[in-house]
XYZ file of C-alpha atoms in Angstrom:
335
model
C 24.886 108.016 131.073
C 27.476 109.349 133.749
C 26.250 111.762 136.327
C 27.721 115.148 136.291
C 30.042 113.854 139.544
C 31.924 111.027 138.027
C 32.562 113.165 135.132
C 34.331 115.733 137.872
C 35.713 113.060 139.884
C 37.038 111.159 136.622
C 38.485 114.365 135.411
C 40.292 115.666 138.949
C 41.415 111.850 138.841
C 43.160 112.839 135.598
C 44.270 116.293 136.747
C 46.025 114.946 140.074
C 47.865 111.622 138.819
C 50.072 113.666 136.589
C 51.154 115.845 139.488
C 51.146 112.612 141.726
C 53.990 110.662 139.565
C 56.102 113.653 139.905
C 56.657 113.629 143.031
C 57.463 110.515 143.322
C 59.562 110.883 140.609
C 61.500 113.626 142.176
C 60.802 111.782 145.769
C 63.227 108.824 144.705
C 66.654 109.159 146.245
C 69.318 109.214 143.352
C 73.098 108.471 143.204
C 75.252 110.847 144.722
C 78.108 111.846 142.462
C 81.566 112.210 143.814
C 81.106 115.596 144.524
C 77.874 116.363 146.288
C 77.664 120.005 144.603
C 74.542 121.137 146.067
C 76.258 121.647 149.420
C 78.127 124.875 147.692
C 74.721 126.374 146.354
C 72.499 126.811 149.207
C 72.232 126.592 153.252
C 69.194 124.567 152.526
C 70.775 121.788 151.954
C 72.975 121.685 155.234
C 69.612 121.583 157.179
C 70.099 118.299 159.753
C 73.767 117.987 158.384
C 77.188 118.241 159.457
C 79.405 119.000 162.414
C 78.504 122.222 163.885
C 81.475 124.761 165.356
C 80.201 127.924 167.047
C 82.233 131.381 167.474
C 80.490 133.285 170.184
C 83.752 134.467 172.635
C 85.287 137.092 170.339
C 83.541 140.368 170.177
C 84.623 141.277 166.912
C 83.982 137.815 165.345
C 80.639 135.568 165.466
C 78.829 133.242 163.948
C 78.818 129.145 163.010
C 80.772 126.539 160.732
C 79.416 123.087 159.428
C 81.641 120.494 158.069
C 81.346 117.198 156.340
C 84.585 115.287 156.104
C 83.490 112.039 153.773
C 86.501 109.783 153.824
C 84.199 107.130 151.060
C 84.519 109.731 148.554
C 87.582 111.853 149.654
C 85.956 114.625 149.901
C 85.788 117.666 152.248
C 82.553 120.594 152.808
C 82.222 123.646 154.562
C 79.875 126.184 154.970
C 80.168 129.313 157.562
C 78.760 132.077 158.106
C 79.737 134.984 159.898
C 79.854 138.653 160.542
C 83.635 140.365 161.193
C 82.624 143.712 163.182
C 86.413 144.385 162.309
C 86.001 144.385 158.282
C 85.965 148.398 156.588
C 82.233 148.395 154.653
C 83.996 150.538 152.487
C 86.797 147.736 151.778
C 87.571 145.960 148.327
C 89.817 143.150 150.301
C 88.500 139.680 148.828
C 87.095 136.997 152.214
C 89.651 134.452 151.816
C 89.535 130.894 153.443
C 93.116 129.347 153.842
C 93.072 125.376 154.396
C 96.500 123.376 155.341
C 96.159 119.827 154.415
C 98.783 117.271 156.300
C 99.364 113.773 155.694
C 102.433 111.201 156.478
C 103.735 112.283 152.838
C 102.171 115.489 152.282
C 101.505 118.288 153.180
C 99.410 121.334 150.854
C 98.788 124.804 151.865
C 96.358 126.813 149.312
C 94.077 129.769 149.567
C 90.240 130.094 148.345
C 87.980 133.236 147.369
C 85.566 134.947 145.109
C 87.720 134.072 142.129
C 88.982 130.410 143.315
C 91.986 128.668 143.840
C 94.765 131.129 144.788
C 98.480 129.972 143.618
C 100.073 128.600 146.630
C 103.920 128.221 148.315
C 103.625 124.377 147.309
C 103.262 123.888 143.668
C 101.535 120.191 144.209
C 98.132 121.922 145.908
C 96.563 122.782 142.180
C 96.723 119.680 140.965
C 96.168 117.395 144.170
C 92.768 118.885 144.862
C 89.217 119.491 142.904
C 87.660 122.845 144.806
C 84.216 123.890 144.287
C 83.405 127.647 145.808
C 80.725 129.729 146.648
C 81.464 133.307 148.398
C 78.001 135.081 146.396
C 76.636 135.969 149.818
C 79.860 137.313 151.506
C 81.170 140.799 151.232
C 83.158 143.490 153.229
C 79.820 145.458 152.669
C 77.769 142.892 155.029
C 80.903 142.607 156.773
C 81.115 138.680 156.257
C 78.320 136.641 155.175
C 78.027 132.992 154.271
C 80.638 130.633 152.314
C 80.511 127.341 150.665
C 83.755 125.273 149.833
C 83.997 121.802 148.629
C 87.342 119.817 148.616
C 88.160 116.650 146.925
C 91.424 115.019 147.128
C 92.781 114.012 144.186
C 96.456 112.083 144.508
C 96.099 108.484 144.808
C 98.618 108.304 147.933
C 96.707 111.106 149.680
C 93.393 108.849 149.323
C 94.983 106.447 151.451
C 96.004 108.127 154.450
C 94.862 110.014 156.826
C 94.825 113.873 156.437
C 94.127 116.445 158.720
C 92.475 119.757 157.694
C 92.744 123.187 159.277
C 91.219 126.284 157.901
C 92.005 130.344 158.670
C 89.866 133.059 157.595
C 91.443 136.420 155.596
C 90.090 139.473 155.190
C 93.267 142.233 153.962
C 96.286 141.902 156.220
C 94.067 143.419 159.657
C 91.657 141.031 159.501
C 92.080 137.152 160.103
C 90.502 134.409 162.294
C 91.160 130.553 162.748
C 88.383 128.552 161.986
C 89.616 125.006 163.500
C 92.823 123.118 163.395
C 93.028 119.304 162.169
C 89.962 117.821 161.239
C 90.438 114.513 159.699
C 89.958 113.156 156.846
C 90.370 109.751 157.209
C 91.407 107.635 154.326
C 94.036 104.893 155.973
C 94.331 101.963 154.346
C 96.824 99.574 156.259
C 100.061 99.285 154.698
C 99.767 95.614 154.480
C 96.823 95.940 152.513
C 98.189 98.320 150.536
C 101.354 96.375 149.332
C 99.036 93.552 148.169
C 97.244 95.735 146.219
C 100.269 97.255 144.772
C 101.844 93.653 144.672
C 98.870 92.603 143.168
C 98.944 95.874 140.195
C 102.163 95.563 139.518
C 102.226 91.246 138.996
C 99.336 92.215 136.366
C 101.578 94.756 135.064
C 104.208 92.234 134.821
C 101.239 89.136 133.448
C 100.705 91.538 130.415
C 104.234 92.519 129.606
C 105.082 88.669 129.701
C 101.654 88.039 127.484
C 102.173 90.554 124.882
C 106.286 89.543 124.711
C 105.307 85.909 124.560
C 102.795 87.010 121.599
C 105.225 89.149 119.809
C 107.853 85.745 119.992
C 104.937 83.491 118.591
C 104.406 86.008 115.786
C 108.382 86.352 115.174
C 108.157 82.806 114.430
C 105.781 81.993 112.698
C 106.586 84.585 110.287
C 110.110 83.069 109.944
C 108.816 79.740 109.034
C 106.014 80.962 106.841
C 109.333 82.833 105.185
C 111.703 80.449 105.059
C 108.934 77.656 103.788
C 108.147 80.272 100.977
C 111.618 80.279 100.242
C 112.465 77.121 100.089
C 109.383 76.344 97.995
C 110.783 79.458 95.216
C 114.353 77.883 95.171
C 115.701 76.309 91.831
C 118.623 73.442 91.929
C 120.984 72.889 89.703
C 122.591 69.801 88.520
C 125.456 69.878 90.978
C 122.479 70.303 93.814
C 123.308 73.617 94.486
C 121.197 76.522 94.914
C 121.371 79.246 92.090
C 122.620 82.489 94.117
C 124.904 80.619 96.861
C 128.469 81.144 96.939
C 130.393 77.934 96.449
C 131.499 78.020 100.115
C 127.407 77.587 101.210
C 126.582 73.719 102.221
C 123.697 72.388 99.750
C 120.788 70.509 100.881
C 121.526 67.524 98.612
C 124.855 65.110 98.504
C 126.065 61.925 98.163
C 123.661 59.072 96.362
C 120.748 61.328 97.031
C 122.586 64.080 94.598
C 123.717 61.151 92.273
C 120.068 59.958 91.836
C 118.318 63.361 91.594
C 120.914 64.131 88.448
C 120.371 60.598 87.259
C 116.747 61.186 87.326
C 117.430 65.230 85.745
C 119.142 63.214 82.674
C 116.299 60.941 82.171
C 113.730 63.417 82.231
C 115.831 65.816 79.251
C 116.116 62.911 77.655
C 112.426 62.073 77.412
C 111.696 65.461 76.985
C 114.285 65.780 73.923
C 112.899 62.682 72.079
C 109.120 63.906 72.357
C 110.605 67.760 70.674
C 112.240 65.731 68.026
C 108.917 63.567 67.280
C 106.952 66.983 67.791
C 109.352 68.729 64.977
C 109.501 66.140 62.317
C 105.551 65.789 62.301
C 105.694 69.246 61.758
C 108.675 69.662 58.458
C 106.371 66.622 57.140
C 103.011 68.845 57.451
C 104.810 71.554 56.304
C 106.637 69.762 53.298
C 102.807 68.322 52.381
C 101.312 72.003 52.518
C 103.679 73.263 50.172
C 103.766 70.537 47.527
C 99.702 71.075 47.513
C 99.876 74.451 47.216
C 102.414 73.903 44.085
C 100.447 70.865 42.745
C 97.220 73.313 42.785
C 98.878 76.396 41.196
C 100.380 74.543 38.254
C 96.645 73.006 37.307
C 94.831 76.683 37.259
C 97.667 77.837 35.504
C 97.367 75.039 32.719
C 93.936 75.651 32.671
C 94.355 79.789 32.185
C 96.766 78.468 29.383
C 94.846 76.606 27.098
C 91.838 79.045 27.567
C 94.259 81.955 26.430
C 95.587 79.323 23.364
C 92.091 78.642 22.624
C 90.448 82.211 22.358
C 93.918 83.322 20.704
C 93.371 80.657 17.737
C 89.971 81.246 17.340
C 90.684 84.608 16.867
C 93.317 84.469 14.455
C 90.789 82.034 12.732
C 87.974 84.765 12.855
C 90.354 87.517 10.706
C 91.394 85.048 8.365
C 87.589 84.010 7.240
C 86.908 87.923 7.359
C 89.845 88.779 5.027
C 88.274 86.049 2.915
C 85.454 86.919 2.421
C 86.163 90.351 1.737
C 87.776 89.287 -1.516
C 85.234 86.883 -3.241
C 83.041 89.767 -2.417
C 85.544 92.245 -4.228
C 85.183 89.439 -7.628
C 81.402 88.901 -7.397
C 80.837 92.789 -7.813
């Protein structure tokens, strides 16, 4: 029997492994998506990351920024948090980042706050970016606070170049600060490298229009000789070796000795064909003739016969009265 302390030890053994597996469940680094979202939720998770800018001159404006410009995924974090001595408490104004984004073909200007993407000058900035926001912890209450903005680029072109980011702060028309002035997010891909792999798109473009044409011929084809095999295979000649529904202008398929021998051949054939219906219809008058004459042969005896039964029992009869009248008379004497 167990002692009383492997029974505990067996059962904390059971209590901790459950609790043990899960954290080494939740231990195990997973896949980042292309969007790390967790760096708009909380300033926990900027702990040990990011480039730190500090805003200690001004006396009406302090505080920190971190950024994270990650040119593998195109994307683009910030977090700051400040304090505005300048900002009303009393004020409704919205905190409003404003980021200019500048390439060798672009260039996007859009604003950011409490209620997200603001409509910009350039109508392009909507669609060319993704934007994740948090402003929950900023207010003109606290005069400032912290904010959390995510950027991902979005237009192929802009993903291979290199763009440079600047960002102003808003608060109302008094009140407005410039965070930094062109960070870079740096996407180049050389141009040479880039016409190959355009070069390279558009030949497989190209390799599937030519496939699917060349298909499309094949089919064309083969469905006009599957037709025109059916066709030929439905048509009916006549004796001249022309085609019945052709004009008399249209070239036949037959001529010469090879025309001569197919109606030579046609003749033979009706011929053959006749003499068999001829054999065919006198086997049949002679059945016929046969049936008929039986049929007569075999009435005339049953009539015979009905006619001397109907003689017979009509002489007997008149026999029968003539012994009856008779007898009445020698009967009429003897009395």
């Amino acid at each position: 029997m167990k002692s009383k302390m492997e029974r505990f030890r067996a059962g904390l053994f059971g209590k901790i492994t459950p609790f043990i597996i899960f954290l080494l469940i939740i231990s195990v680094p997973f896949s980042a998506l292309a969007v790390n979202t967790d760096l708009v939720e909380d300033e926990l998770y900027w702990i040990d990351k990011g480039n730190v800018i500090q805003y200690n001159d001004d006396d009406y404006f302090k505080g920190f920024l971190k950024y994270i410009a990650d040119k593998d995924e195109g994307c683009f974090y910030l977090f700051i948090r400040f304090t505005d001595y300048r900002i009303d408490v009393n004020s409704k104004e919205n905190i409003t980042l404003g980021f200019t984004v500048k390439n060798e073909k672009n260039t996007y200007f859009f604003q950011v706050d409490k209620d997200g993407l603001i409509n910009s000058p350039s109508k392009n900035s909507l669609d060319a970016f993704d934007v994740y926001y948090n402003f929950n912890e900023a207010s003109c209450k606290k005069q400032g606070g912290g904010v959390y903005v995510a950027l991902k680029l979005k237009n192929t072109d802009d993903r291979r170049l290199n763009n440079s980011i600047s960002c102003e702060y808003y608060c109302g028309l008094n009140c407005n600060y410039n965070l930094f002035n062109g960070i870079n997010l740096d996407m180049y891909v050389p141009t040479s490298v880039r016409a190959t792999a355009q070069k390279a798109t558009k030949e497989s473009t190209t390799a599937k229009a030519k496939t699917k044409k060349e298909t499309s011929k094949k089919e064309t084809i083969a469905k006009s000789k599957t037709e025109k095999a059916v066709k030929e295979s439905s048509t009916k000649f006549s004796g001249t070796g022309k085609a019945y529904g052709t004009s008399q202008n249209e070239t036949t398929k037959y001529s010469g000795s090879q025309n001569y021998t197919k109606e030579k051949e046609f003749e033979s054939v009706n011929a053959e064909d006749a003499a068999e219906s001829n054999i065919i219809n006198e086997s049949h008058e002679e059945y016929k003739a046969e049936s008929t004459a039986a049929v007569k042969q075999g009435m005339s005896q049953q009539a015979k016969l009905l006619l001397i039964i109907f003689a017979s029992l009509f002489t007997i009869g008149v026999i029968c009265v003539i012994l009856g009248c008779v007898n009445g008379k020698k009967s009429k004497k003897e009395n």
